[in-house]
Amino acid sequence: MLCSMAPGAHAAAQQPDAFEPCARPAAGSPVPEPRDLRSVHGRLELDLSIENIQESDGSTRYCYRLDDGSVSPTLRLRPGDWLVLKLKNRLTDLEQGGLAGAPQHAAHVHEVHSADPCRSAAMSPIVTNLHFHGLTVPALCHADEVLKTSIAPGGAPFEYRFRIPTDEPPGLYWYHPHIHGFSARQVSGGASGALIVEGLERAIPEVAGLPERVIVIRDQDVLHPDAPPAPVDAATTPFVDHDGDATNTGTGFGRPARDLSVNFVPVPYPDYPVATLAMKPGERQLWRVLNASSVTYLNLAMMWTRGHWRRAQFMGLVAVDGVPLNSSGSPERSFQWRDGVLIPPGARAELIVNAPFEGTKAQLVTRYVDTGPAGENDPNRPLIAIETRADAPEPASSMPPSSVPPAVAQRPWIGSVTPARTRKLIFSEEPVDPAAPNGAMRFYLTVEGQTPKPFDPASTVPNIVVRQGDVEDWIIENRSSELHAFHIHQLHFEIIEWLGVTVNEPFLRDTINVPYWTPHMAQYPSIRLRMDFRDPATVGTFPYHCHLLDHEDAGMMGMIRVEPARAAAR
Ligand SMILES: [Cu+2]
């Protein structure tokens, strides 16, 4: 369920410009590749600005832009490299039609405590900051601190400067704003980009030498909300299994909660004109897929059709949330061939994709996700049509052709560590007005034993205090009738149990779906995570939250403090 938050409704005059900021490709366009920025001699320096414009339909776009006009660059660094990113805030108050720095709508603005961006904690549509999702870098200002850091428009560029840890797993990470109360509108407006920690071919030799693509799937306000759904056959024939599962349920169709885009090519409801992507017949590529949606789950499948024959083709899942699938050290499990992959908002999947030979059509689709009775509609829809042709251009980037052995793990595999303690955290919701159970909701993420309440940005008291060096088990329970995606900053975790069944995944995640509850269930659905606080870089105060950003903005978030090992031992 979406929380109520007034969208920007007033048209604002746009300043004429030499180029259109936040320009987007037309529906049906080829999938463009984000510009790659690579570290040189152990360092990647860049100047990035964040800008916004208002579209004619009243919705607001946000974008990260380089001086050359390219948007949302992919940042590529090796473990141990330095990232020096200067972020210039060029956001304007489009809702007020005013200029940057003008007085803000009181209902939307958290009191500004300080002009120092490190201490400001201001919350409004025109302040911003950066979260480097998945990286184990410290929750310090100028690194990955988001609870206090708030950059106002108009000032000098704000510098982010940190080192990628030498033991950061190689794979796909991302950056996006994290201002509480305004994350959803900035991220669904388009403020996000990929960050790659290089070296995946060292862990997964099968990807060495493969052409690689970064595919960022974002959601945005529905372009044609009043349009009737297309006829079911027209909308679904190309991407429903031959066994017909999706059609037989009678669900999976209708207007989605959000439209989706593929590297900013929109695929809008109701006709879903697909983006296109050319590959050579039979070619194998590595696709690094980021779900940068604010609320939309992805359930990706690669459908092949030839005449009346159609089926989901296997894709090779090699990494999840930036972590290679063989990270536990188990040699027999380097990757999995899968006919589908669920990617919650915020999560990533890296996939070996095979192009068909000529005569067979291929489409990347996202299939229906049952988000629960209170969840968003997340129907079947196609995203990308693969065009196979011999002269297809190669992607801009390829994995290195040869591999060297992966770095040796510095600590024992977390699944083999006995947890110091177990905690339980509970997702729950309740109607703002008990007499209107279908009206606006309150969203909570509560440590068992504490009183459910929305996250309080003014609070200095953490909900959880942990000692660095410890490993803990956290049971995440869902008492609401919709899905939530649990995410914690600064660290990865291992799934130990799923709905009471031991799973012990041989890799780590940083964002995980939690199944929804219905009244007929004997107990609330839960998962057990093994949380890793061993890395000294986790020391600090940072959030954990639902990565459905509407829920996070509405308060489904908590604060944890990881104390230095020595101090906590006193
Ligand atoms: Cu949620």
Coordinates of C-alpha atoms and ligand atoms in Angstrom, one line a residue:
M1 CA 0.0 0.0 0.0
L2 CA 1.2 3.5 -0.9
C3 CA 1.3 6.1 1.9
S4 CA -0.3 9.4 1.1
M5 CA 2.1 12.1 0.0
A6 CA 1.0 15.0 -2.1
P7 CA 2.7 15.0 -5.5
G8 CA 3.9 18.2 -7.0
A9 CA 1.0 19.6 -8.8
H10 CA 1.9 23.1 -9.7
A11 CA 3.4 23.8 -13.1
A12 CA 6.6 25.7 -12.9
A13 CA 8.1 27.8 -15.6
Q14 CA 11.3 26.1 -16.9
Q15 CA 14.3 28.2 -17.6
P16 CA 15.4 27.8 -21.2
D17 CA 18.6 25.9 -21.4
A18 CA 21.1 24.8 -24.0
F19 CA 20.1 21.2 -23.4
E20 CA 17.2 19.6 -21.7
P21 CA 18.3 18.5 -18.2
C22 CA 17.2 15.0 -17.3
A23 CA 16.3 14.3 -20.9
R24 CA 14.8 10.8 -21.4
P25 CA 14.8 8.5 -24.4
A26 CA 11.4 7.9 -26.1
A27 CA 9.5 4.7 -25.4
G28 CA 10.6 1.9 -27.7
S29 CA 14.1 3.3 -28.0
P30 CA 17.2 1.1 -27.9
V31 CA 18.5 0.6 -24.3
P32 CA 21.3 3.1 -23.9
E33 CA 24.4 2.3 -21.9
P34 CA 25.2 4.5 -18.9
R35 CA 28.6 6.3 -19.3
D36 CA 31.4 4.3 -17.6
L37 CA 33.8 6.2 -15.3
R38 CA 36.8 4.1 -14.3
S39 CA 39.3 4.6 -11.6
V40 CA 42.8 5.4 -12.7
H41 CA 45.9 4.7 -10.6
G42 CA 43.6 3.7 -7.7
R43 CA 41.4 6.7 -7.8
L44 CA 38.1 7.8 -9.4
E45 CA 37.4 11.5 -9.2
L46 CA 34.2 13.1 -10.6
D47 CA 32.0 16.1 -10.4
L48 CA 28.3 15.2 -10.3
S49 CA 25.3 17.4 -10.0
I50 CA 21.7 16.6 -9.1
E51 CA 19.0 18.5 -10.9
N52 CA 15.3 18.4 -11.2
I53 CA 12.7 19.4 -13.7
Q54 CA 8.9 19.3 -13.8
E55 CA 7.2 17.5 -16.6
S56 CA 4.1 18.7 -18.3
D57 CA 2.0 16.1 -16.4
G58 CA 3.1 17.6 -13.1
S59 CA 5.5 14.8 -12.1
T60 CA 9.1 15.7 -11.2
R61 CA 12.3 14.1 -12.6
Y62 CA 15.5 14.1 -10.7
C63 CA 18.8 13.3 -12.3
Y64 CA 22.5 12.9 -11.7
R65 CA 24.4 14.7 -14.4
L66 CA 28.0 15.1 -15.4
D67 CA 29.3 18.3 -17.0
D68 CA 29.1 16.7 -20.5
G69 CA 25.4 16.2 -20.0
S70 CA 25.4 12.4 -19.5
V71 CA 23.3 11.2 -16.7
S72 CA 23.7 8.5 -14.0
P73 CA 27.2 7.4 -14.8
T74 CA 28.4 4.0 -13.8
L75 CA 31.2 4.3 -11.3
R76 CA 33.8 1.5 -11.7
L77 CA 36.4 1.0 -9.0
R78 CA 38.6 -1.8 -7.8
P79 CA 38.8 -2.9 -4.2
G80 CA 41.2 -0.5 -2.4
D81 CA 40.5 2.4 -4.8
W82 CA 39.5 5.8 -3.6
L83 CA 36.3 7.5 -4.7
V84 CA 36.3 11.3 -4.6
L85 CA 32.9 12.5 -5.7
K86 CA 31.9 16.2 -5.6
L87 CA 28.1 16.5 -5.5
K88 CA 26.6 19.9 -6.5
N89 CA 23.0 20.3 -5.5
R90 CA 21.1 22.1 -8.2
L91 CA 17.6 21.2 -7.0
T92 CA 14.9 23.8 -7.3
D93 CA 11.7 24.0 -5.4
L94 CA 9.3 23.0 -8.3
E95 CA 6.3 22.6 -6.0
Q96 CA 6.5 26.2 -5.0
G97 CA 7.6 27.4 -8.4
G98 CA 10.4 29.1 -6.5
L99 CA 14.2 29.2 -6.5
A100 CA 16.6 27.0 -4.7
G101 CA 16.8 28.1 -1.1
A102 CA 13.4 29.7 -1.0
P103 CA 11.3 29.0 2.1
Q104 CA 9.8 25.6 2.0
H105 CA 6.3 24.2 2.6
A106 CA 6.2 23.8 6.4
A107 CA 4.5 20.4 6.3
H108 CA 7.3 18.9 4.3
V109 CA 10.3 20.4 6.0
H110 CA 12.3 19.2 9.0
E111 CA 13.8 22.0 11.0
V112 CA 17.2 23.0 9.8
H113 CA 19.7 22.7 12.7
S114 CA 22.9 23.8 11.0
A115 CA 24.3 25.2 7.9
D116 CA 27.0 22.5 8.1
P117 CA 25.8 19.7 5.7
C118 CA 27.4 17.1 8.1
R119 CA 25.1 18.2 10.9
S120 CA 22.1 19.7 9.1
A121 CA 19.6 16.8 9.2
A122 CA 17.3 19.0 7.1
M123 CA 14.6 17.2 5.3
S124 CA 12.9 18.7 2.3
P125 CA 12.4 18.0 -1.4
I126 CA 15.4 20.2 -2.4
V127 CA 18.0 18.9 0.0
T128 CA 19.9 15.7 -0.8
N129 CA 22.7 13.4 0.1
L130 CA 24.2 10.1 -1.1
H131 CA 23.9 6.5 0.1
F132 CA 26.3 4.0 -1.4
H133 CA 24.1 1.0 -1.2
G134 CA 25.8 -2.3 -0.2
L135 CA 29.3 -0.9 0.4
T136 CA 31.0 -1.6 3.8
V137 CA 32.3 2.0 4.1
P138 CA 31.9 3.8 7.4
A139 CA 28.7 5.7 8.3
L140 CA 30.7 9.0 8.5
C141 CA 30.0 12.3 7.0
H142 CA 31.7 12.6 3.5
A143 CA 31.5 8.7 3.4
D144 CA 28.2 6.9 3.8
E145 CA 26.3 8.8 6.6
V146 CA 22.7 9.6 5.7
L147 CA 20.9 10.3 9.0
K148 CA 22.5 13.8 9.5
T149 CA 24.1 14.6 6.2
S150 CA 21.9 16.9 4.2
I151 CA 23.2 19.1 1.4
A152 CA 21.3 22.3 0.6
P153 CA 21.1 23.7 -2.9
G154 CA 23.2 26.6 -4.0
G155 CA 26.3 25.9 -1.8
A156 CA 29.7 24.7 -2.8
P157 CA 30.0 21.1 -4.1
F158 CA 29.9 18.6 -1.2
E159 CA 32.8 16.1 -1.3
Y160 CA 32.4 12.4 -0.8
R161 CA 35.7 10.7 -0.2
F162 CA 36.3 7.1 0.8
R163 CA 38.2 4.0 -0.1
I164 CA 36.5 0.9 -1.4
P165 CA 37.4 -1.8 1.1
T166 CA 40.1 -4.2 -0.1
D167 CA 37.8 -7.1 0.8
E168 CA 34.6 -5.7 -0.7
P169 CA 32.9 -8.5 -2.7
P170 CA 33.2 -7.7 -6.5
G171 CA 29.9 -6.9 -8.1
L172 CA 27.1 -4.4 -8.6
Y173 CA 26.3 -1.7 -6.0
W174 CA 24.5 1.6 -6.4
Y175 CA 24.2 5.2 -5.3
H176 CA 21.0 7.1 -4.5
P177 CA 19.7 9.9 -2.2
H178 CA 18.6 9.0 1.3
I179 CA 16.8 12.0 2.8
H180 CA 14.1 10.6 5.2
G181 CA 10.7 11.6 4.0
F182 CA 11.9 12.4 0.4
S183 CA 13.7 9.3 -0.7
A184 CA 10.9 7.9 -2.8
R185 CA 10.2 11.0 -4.8
Q186 CA 13.9 11.6 -5.6
V187 CA 14.6 7.9 -6.4
S188 CA 11.4 7.4 -8.4
G189 CA 12.2 10.7 -10.1
G190 CA 15.4 9.0 -11.5
A191 CA 18.1 9.8 -9.0
S192 CA 20.2 6.6 -9.0
G193 CA 23.2 5.1 -10.6
A194 CA 25.3 2.0 -10.6
L195 CA 28.6 1.4 -8.9
I196 CA 30.7 -1.6 -9.8
V197 CA 33.4 -3.1 -7.7
E198 CA 35.6 -4.8 -10.4
G199 CA 36.9 -8.3 -10.2
L200 CA 33.8 -10.5 -10.5
E201 CA 35.7 -12.7 -13.0
R202 CA 38.2 -13.5 -10.3
A203 CA 35.4 -15.2 -8.3
I204 CA 33.4 -16.5 -11.2
P205 CA 35.8 -17.5 -14.0
E206 CA 32.8 -18.3 -16.3
V207 CA 32.2 -14.5 -16.8
A208 CA 35.8 -13.7 -17.9
G209 CA 35.9 -12.1 -21.3
L210 CA 32.1 -11.7 -21.6
P211 CA 30.7 -8.5 -23.0
E212 CA 28.9 -6.8 -20.1
R213 CA 25.9 -4.5 -19.8
V214 CA 24.5 -2.5 -16.9
I215 CA 20.7 -2.5 -16.8
V216 CA 19.1 -0.2 -14.4
I217 CA 15.4 -0.6 -14.0
R218 CA 13.6 2.3 -12.3
D219 CA 10.0 3.0 -11.6
Q220 CA 8.1 6.3 -12.0
D221 CA 4.6 7.7 -11.8
V222 CA 2.3 6.0 -14.2
L223 CA 2.2 8.0 -17.5
H224 CA -1.4 7.0 -18.5
P225 CA -3.1 6.2 -15.2
D226 CA -6.6 6.4 -16.6
A227 CA -6.1 4.2 -19.6
P228 CA -7.9 0.8 -19.6
P229 CA -5.8 -2.3 -19.5
A230 CA -4.9 -3.6 -22.9
P231 CA -6.7 -6.9 -23.9
V232 CA -5.1 -9.7 -21.8
D233 CA -4.0 -11.6 -24.8
A234 CA -2.2 -8.7 -26.4
A235 CA -0.5 -7.8 -23.2
T236 CA 0.5 -11.3 -22.1
T237 CA 1.0 -13.7 -25.0
P238 CA 4.6 -13.0 -25.5
F239 CA 5.6 -13.6 -22.0
V240 CA 3.5 -16.2 -20.3
D241 CA 4.8 -19.7 -19.8
H242 CA 3.4 -22.4 -22.0
D243 CA 1.9 -23.9 -18.9
G244 CA -0.2 -20.8 -18.5
D245 CA 0.4 -20.3 -14.7
A246 CA 0.2 -16.5 -14.9
T247 CA -3.0 -16.3 -16.9
N248 CA -4.9 -18.9 -14.9
T249 CA -4.7 -17.1 -11.7
G250 CA -6.9 -14.3 -12.9
T251 CA -4.3 -11.8 -11.4
G252 CA -1.1 -10.3 -12.7
F253 CA -2.8 -7.8 -15.0
G254 CA -4.3 -4.3 -14.8
R255 CA -2.7 -1.0 -14.0
P256 CA 0.6 -1.2 -12.2
A257 CA 1.4 1.0 -9.2
R258 CA 4.3 2.5 -11.1
D259 CA 5.5 2.4 -14.7
L260 CA 9.0 1.0 -15.3
S261 CA 11.9 2.2 -17.3
V262 CA 15.1 0.5 -18.6
N263 CA 18.1 2.7 -18.5
F264 CA 15.6 5.5 -18.6
V265 CA 13.7 4.2 -21.6
P266 CA 10.1 4.1 -20.3
V267 CA 7.9 1.1 -20.9
P268 CA 4.6 2.6 -20.0
Y269 CA 1.2 1.0 -19.2
P270 CA -1.1 0.0 -20.8
D271 CA 0.6 -1.1 -24.1
Y272 CA 4.1 -1.6 -22.7
P273 CA 6.1 -0.6 -25.8
V274 CA 9.3 -2.5 -25.2
A275 CA 12.8 -1.1 -25.2
T276 CA 15.1 -2.8 -27.7
L277 CA 18.6 -4.3 -27.3
A278 CA 20.6 -5.9 -30.1
M279 CA 22.8 -9.0 -29.6
K280 CA 24.6 -11.2 -32.0
P281 CA 22.9 -14.6 -32.6
G282 CA 23.9 -17.0 -29.9
E283 CA 26.1 -14.4 -28.1
R284 CA 26.6 -14.7 -24.3
Q285 CA 26.8 -11.6 -22.2
L286 CA 26.9 -10.6 -18.5
W287 CA 23.9 -8.5 -17.5
R288 CA 24.3 -6.5 -14.3
V289 CA 20.7 -5.7 -13.3
L290 CA 19.9 -3.2 -10.6
N291 CA 16.3 -2.7 -9.3
A292 CA 16.4 1.0 -8.6
S293 CA 12.6 1.2 -8.2
S294 CA 11.1 3.0 -5.3
V295 CA 8.5 0.3 -4.7
T296 CA 8.3 -2.2 -7.6
Y297 CA 9.4 -5.8 -7.3
L298 CA 11.0 -7.4 -10.3
N299 CA 10.5 -11.0 -11.2
L300 CA 12.7 -11.2 -14.3
A301 CA 12.5 -13.9 -16.9
M302 CA 13.9 -14.3 -20.4
M303 CA 11.1 -15.6 -22.6
W304 CA 12.0 -17.2 -25.9
T305 CA 9.3 -17.7 -28.5
R306 CA 9.5 -19.6 -31.8
G307 CA 6.1 -20.0 -33.6
H308 CA 3.7 -21.4 -31.0
W309 CA 6.5 -22.6 -28.7
R310 CA 7.6 -20.4 -25.8
R311 CA 9.4 -20.9 -22.6
A312 CA 11.5 -19.1 -20.0
Q313 CA 15.2 -19.5 -21.0
F314 CA 17.7 -20.2 -18.3
M315 CA 19.9 -17.4 -17.2
G316 CA 23.1 -17.9 -15.2
L317 CA 22.8 -16.1 -11.8
V318 CA 26.4 -15.4 -10.8
A319 CA 26.0 -12.6 -8.1
V320 CA 23.4 -11.2 -5.8
D321 CA 23.6 -7.8 -4.2
G322 CA 27.2 -7.4 -5.3
V323 CA 28.3 -10.8 -3.9
P324 CA 29.4 -13.7 -6.0
L325 CA 27.3 -16.8 -5.6
N326 CA 30.3 -19.0 -4.5
S327 CA 31.4 -16.7 -1.7
S328 CA 31.0 -19.4 1.0
G329 CA 34.0 -21.1 -0.5
S330 CA 32.0 -24.1 -1.6
P331 CA 33.7 -25.0 -4.9
E332 CA 30.8 -26.9 -6.5
R333 CA 28.4 -24.0 -6.5
S334 CA 29.8 -21.2 -8.6
F335 CA 26.5 -20.1 -10.2
Q336 CA 22.9 -21.2 -10.8
W337 CA 21.0 -21.6 -14.0
R338 CA 17.6 -20.1 -13.3
D339 CA 14.4 -19.5 -15.3
G340 CA 13.5 -16.5 -13.2
V341 CA 14.9 -14.2 -10.6
L342 CA 13.1 -12.1 -8.0
I343 CA 14.8 -8.7 -7.4
P344 CA 13.2 -6.6 -4.6
P345 CA 13.5 -2.9 -4.7
G346 CA 17.2 -2.0 -4.0
A347 CA 18.6 -5.4 -4.8
R348 CA 20.8 -6.6 -7.7
A349 CA 21.2 -9.7 -9.8
E350 CA 24.1 -10.4 -12.2
L351 CA 23.2 -12.8 -14.9
I352 CA 24.8 -14.7 -17.8
V353 CA 22.4 -14.1 -20.7
N354 CA 22.4 -16.1 -23.9
A355 CA 21.0 -14.5 -27.1
P356 CA 18.9 -16.9 -29.2
F357 CA 19.8 -17.9 -32.8
E358 CA 17.9 -16.3 -35.7
G359 CA 14.3 -17.3 -35.9
T360 CA 13.7 -17.2 -32.2
K361 CA 12.4 -14.1 -30.5
A362 CA 13.5 -13.2 -27.0
Q363 CA 12.1 -10.8 -24.5
L364 CA 13.1 -9.8 -21.0
V365 CA 9.9 -9.6 -19.0
T366 CA 9.0 -9.1 -15.3
R367 CA 6.3 -11.5 -14.2
Y368 CA 3.5 -10.9 -11.8
V369 CA 4.6 -10.5 -8.2
D370 CA 2.0 -11.2 -5.6
T371 CA 2.8 -8.4 -3.2
G372 CA -0.1 -9.3 -0.8
P373 CA -3.6 -8.0 -0.3
A374 CA -2.3 -4.6 0.8
G375 CA 0.5 -4.5 -1.7
E376 CA 1.0 -2.6 -5.0
N377 CA -0.2 -4.1 -8.2
D378 CA 2.9 -5.5 -9.9
P379 CA 1.6 -7.1 -13.1
N380 CA 3.2 -9.1 -15.9
R381 CA 4.9 -6.8 -18.4
P382 CA 7.6 -6.9 -21.0
L383 CA 10.7 -4.8 -20.7
I384 CA 13.2 -5.5 -23.4
A385 CA 12.9 -7.1 -26.9
I386 CA 16.2 -8.7 -27.9
E387 CA 17.0 -8.1 -31.6
T388 CA 19.4 -10.8 -32.8
R389 CA 21.5 -9.7 -35.8
A390 CA 25.0 -10.4 -36.9
D391 CA 26.0 -6.7 -37.0
A392 CA 24.8 -6.0 -33.4
P393 CA 27.2 -3.5 -31.8
E394 CA 29.2 -4.8 -28.8
P395 CA 28.6 -3.3 -25.4
A396 CA 31.0 -0.6 -24.4
S397 CA 32.6 -2.8 -21.7
S398 CA 33.8 -6.4 -21.5
M399 CA 35.0 -8.4 -18.5
P400 CA 38.7 -8.9 -18.5
P401 CA 39.7 -11.9 -20.6
S402 CA 41.6 -13.9 -18.0
S403 CA 41.1 -14.4 -14.4
V404 CA 43.4 -14.6 -11.3
P405 CA 42.3 -16.4 -8.1
P406 CA 39.9 -14.4 -5.9
A407 CA 41.2 -12.7 -2.7
V408 CA 41.4 -15.0 0.2
A409 CA 38.7 -14.3 2.8
Q410 CA 40.0 -12.6 5.9
R411 CA 37.4 -14.0 8.2
P412 CA 35.6 -17.4 8.5
W413 CA 32.5 -17.8 6.5
I414 CA 29.7 -16.2 8.5
G415 CA 27.5 -19.3 8.2
S416 CA 30.0 -21.2 10.3
V417 CA 30.1 -18.6 13.1
T418 CA 27.9 -19.0 16.2
P419 CA 25.8 -15.9 16.7
A420 CA 26.3 -14.0 19.9
R421 CA 22.6 -13.3 20.3
T422 CA 19.3 -13.4 18.5
R423 CA 16.9 -10.4 18.0
K424 CA 13.5 -10.2 16.4
L425 CA 12.4 -7.2 14.3
I426 CA 8.8 -6.8 13.2
F427 CA 7.3 -5.2 10.1
S428 CA 3.7 -4.0 10.9
E429 CA 1.2 -1.4 9.7
E430 CA -1.9 0.1 11.1
P431 CA -4.5 2.5 9.7
V432 CA -4.1 6.1 10.7
D433 CA -7.9 6.1 11.3
P434 CA -9.0 2.8 12.7
A435 CA -12.5 3.5 11.3
A436 CA -11.0 3.6 7.8
P437 CA -8.9 0.4 7.5
N438 CA -8.5 1.0 3.7
G439 CA -7.2 4.6 4.2
A440 CA -3.7 5.9 4.9
M441 CA -1.5 3.6 6.9
R442 CA 1.3 4.0 9.4
F443 CA 4.4 1.9 8.8
Y444 CA 6.6 0.4 11.6
L445 CA 9.7 -1.6 11.8
T446 CA 10.0 -2.5 15.5
V447 CA 12.5 -4.3 17.7
E448 CA 10.5 -6.9 19.6
G449 CA 9.7 -5.5 23.0
Q450 CA 9.7 -1.9 21.9
T451 CA 6.6 0.1 21.1
P452 CA 5.8 0.4 17.4
K453 CA 6.2 3.9 16.2
P454 CA 7.4 5.6 13.0
F455 CA 11.1 6.4 12.8
D456 CA 11.8 9.7 14.6
P457 CA 14.6 11.7 12.8
A458 CA 15.1 13.8 15.9
S459 CA 15.8 10.8 18.1
T460 CA 19.4 10.3 19.2
V461 CA 18.7 7.0 20.9
P462 CA 19.4 3.9 18.8
N463 CA 16.9 1.1 18.6
I464 CA 19.7 -1.5 18.6
V465 CA 23.2 -1.3 20.1
V466 CA 25.6 -3.9 18.8
R467 CA 29.3 -4.6 19.6
Q468 CA 31.7 -4.6 16.6
G469 CA 33.2 -8.0 16.2
D470 CA 29.9 -9.8 16.9
V471 CA 27.8 -11.9 14.7
E472 CA 24.0 -11.9 15.5
D473 CA 20.9 -13.7 14.2
W474 CA 18.0 -11.4 13.4
I475 CA 14.6 -12.8 12.8
I476 CA 12.6 -10.5 10.6
E477 CA 8.9 -11.1 11.0
N478 CA 6.1 -9.6 8.8
R479 CA 2.8 -9.0 10.5
S480 CA 1.4 -6.9 7.6
S481 CA -0.5 -8.1 4.6
E482 CA 2.0 -6.9 2.0
L483 CA 5.7 -7.6 1.2
H484 CA 8.5 -5.6 2.6
A485 CA 12.2 -5.6 1.6
F486 CA 14.6 -5.5 4.6
H487 CA 17.8 -3.5 4.0
I488 CA 20.6 -2.5 6.4
H489 CA 23.4 -0.1 5.6
Q490 CA 27.1 -0.8 5.9
L491 CA 27.0 -4.6 5.8
H492 CA 25.8 -7.8 4.1
F493 CA 24.0 -10.7 5.8
E494 CA 23.4 -14.4 5.1
I495 CA 19.9 -15.9 4.9
I496 CA 19.9 -18.8 7.4
E497 CA 16.2 -19.7 7.4
W498 CA 13.2 -18.9 5.1
L499 CA 9.8 -19.4 6.6
G500 CA 11.3 -21.8 9.2
V501 CA 13.3 -23.9 6.6
T502 CA 17.0 -23.9 6.8
V503 CA 18.6 -22.5 3.6
N504 CA 22.2 -21.4 4.4
E505 CA 22.7 -19.6 1.1
P506 CA 26.4 -19.7 0.0
F507 CA 26.4 -16.0 -0.6
L508 CA 25.4 -12.8 1.1
R509 CA 22.7 -10.1 0.5
D510 CA 22.0 -6.6 1.6
T511 CA 18.3 -6.4 0.7
I512 CA 15.8 -9.3 1.2
N513 CA 12.1 -9.8 0.6
V514 CA 10.0 -10.7 3.6
P515 CA 6.8 -12.7 2.8
Y516 CA 3.4 -11.2 3.8
W517 CA 1.0 -12.4 6.4
T518 CA -2.7 -13.4 5.9
P519 CA -5.2 -14.2 8.6
H520 CA -5.4 -17.9 7.9
M521 CA -1.7 -18.4 8.7
A522 CA -0.9 -20.2 12.0
Q523 CA 2.1 -17.9 12.6
Y524 CA 3.6 -14.8 11.1
P525 CA 6.0 -15.3 8.2
S526 CA 9.6 -14.8 9.1
I527 CA 13.1 -15.1 7.9
R528 CA 16.4 -15.5 9.9
L529 CA 19.4 -13.5 8.9
R530 CA 23.0 -13.8 10.1
M531 CA 24.2 -10.3 10.6
D532 CA 27.9 -9.6 10.2
F533 CA 29.3 -6.8 12.5
R534 CA 32.9 -8.1 12.4
D535 CA 34.2 -5.5 10.1
P536 CA 35.6 -2.4 12.0
A537 CA 34.1 -0.2 9.2
T538 CA 30.6 -1.1 10.6
V539 CA 31.3 1.0 13.7
G540 CA 28.9 4.0 13.8
T541 CA 25.2 4.9 13.7
F542 CA 23.2 4.0 10.7
P543 CA 19.7 2.9 9.6
Y544 CA 18.0 -0.3 8.7
H545 CA 14.7 0.0 6.9
C546 CA 12.2 -1.3 4.3
H547 CA 13.5 -0.6 0.8
L548 CA 10.0 0.1 -0.5
L549 CA 10.8 3.8 -0.2
D550 CA 7.2 4.9 0.4
H551 CA 7.3 2.8 3.5
E552 CA 10.7 4.0 4.6
D553 CA 9.7 7.6 4.1
A554 CA 6.6 7.0 6.2
G555 CA 8.7 5.7 9.1
M556 CA 9.4 2.0 8.5
M557 CA 13.0 2.5 9.6
G558 CA 15.2 2.1 12.7
M559 CA 18.6 3.2 13.9
I560 CA 21.4 0.9 15.0
R561 CA 24.7 1.9 16.7
V562 CA 27.7 -0.4 16.4
E563 CA 30.1 0.3 19.2
P564 CA 33.8 -0.2 19.0
A565 CA 34.7 -3.6 20.3
R566 CA 36.8 -2.3 23.2
A567 CA 34.4 0.4 24.4
A568 CA 31.5 -2.0 24.5
A569 CA 33.4 -4.6 26.4
R570 CA 33.9 -2.3 29.4
Ligands
CU1 CU 7.8 -2.0 3.2

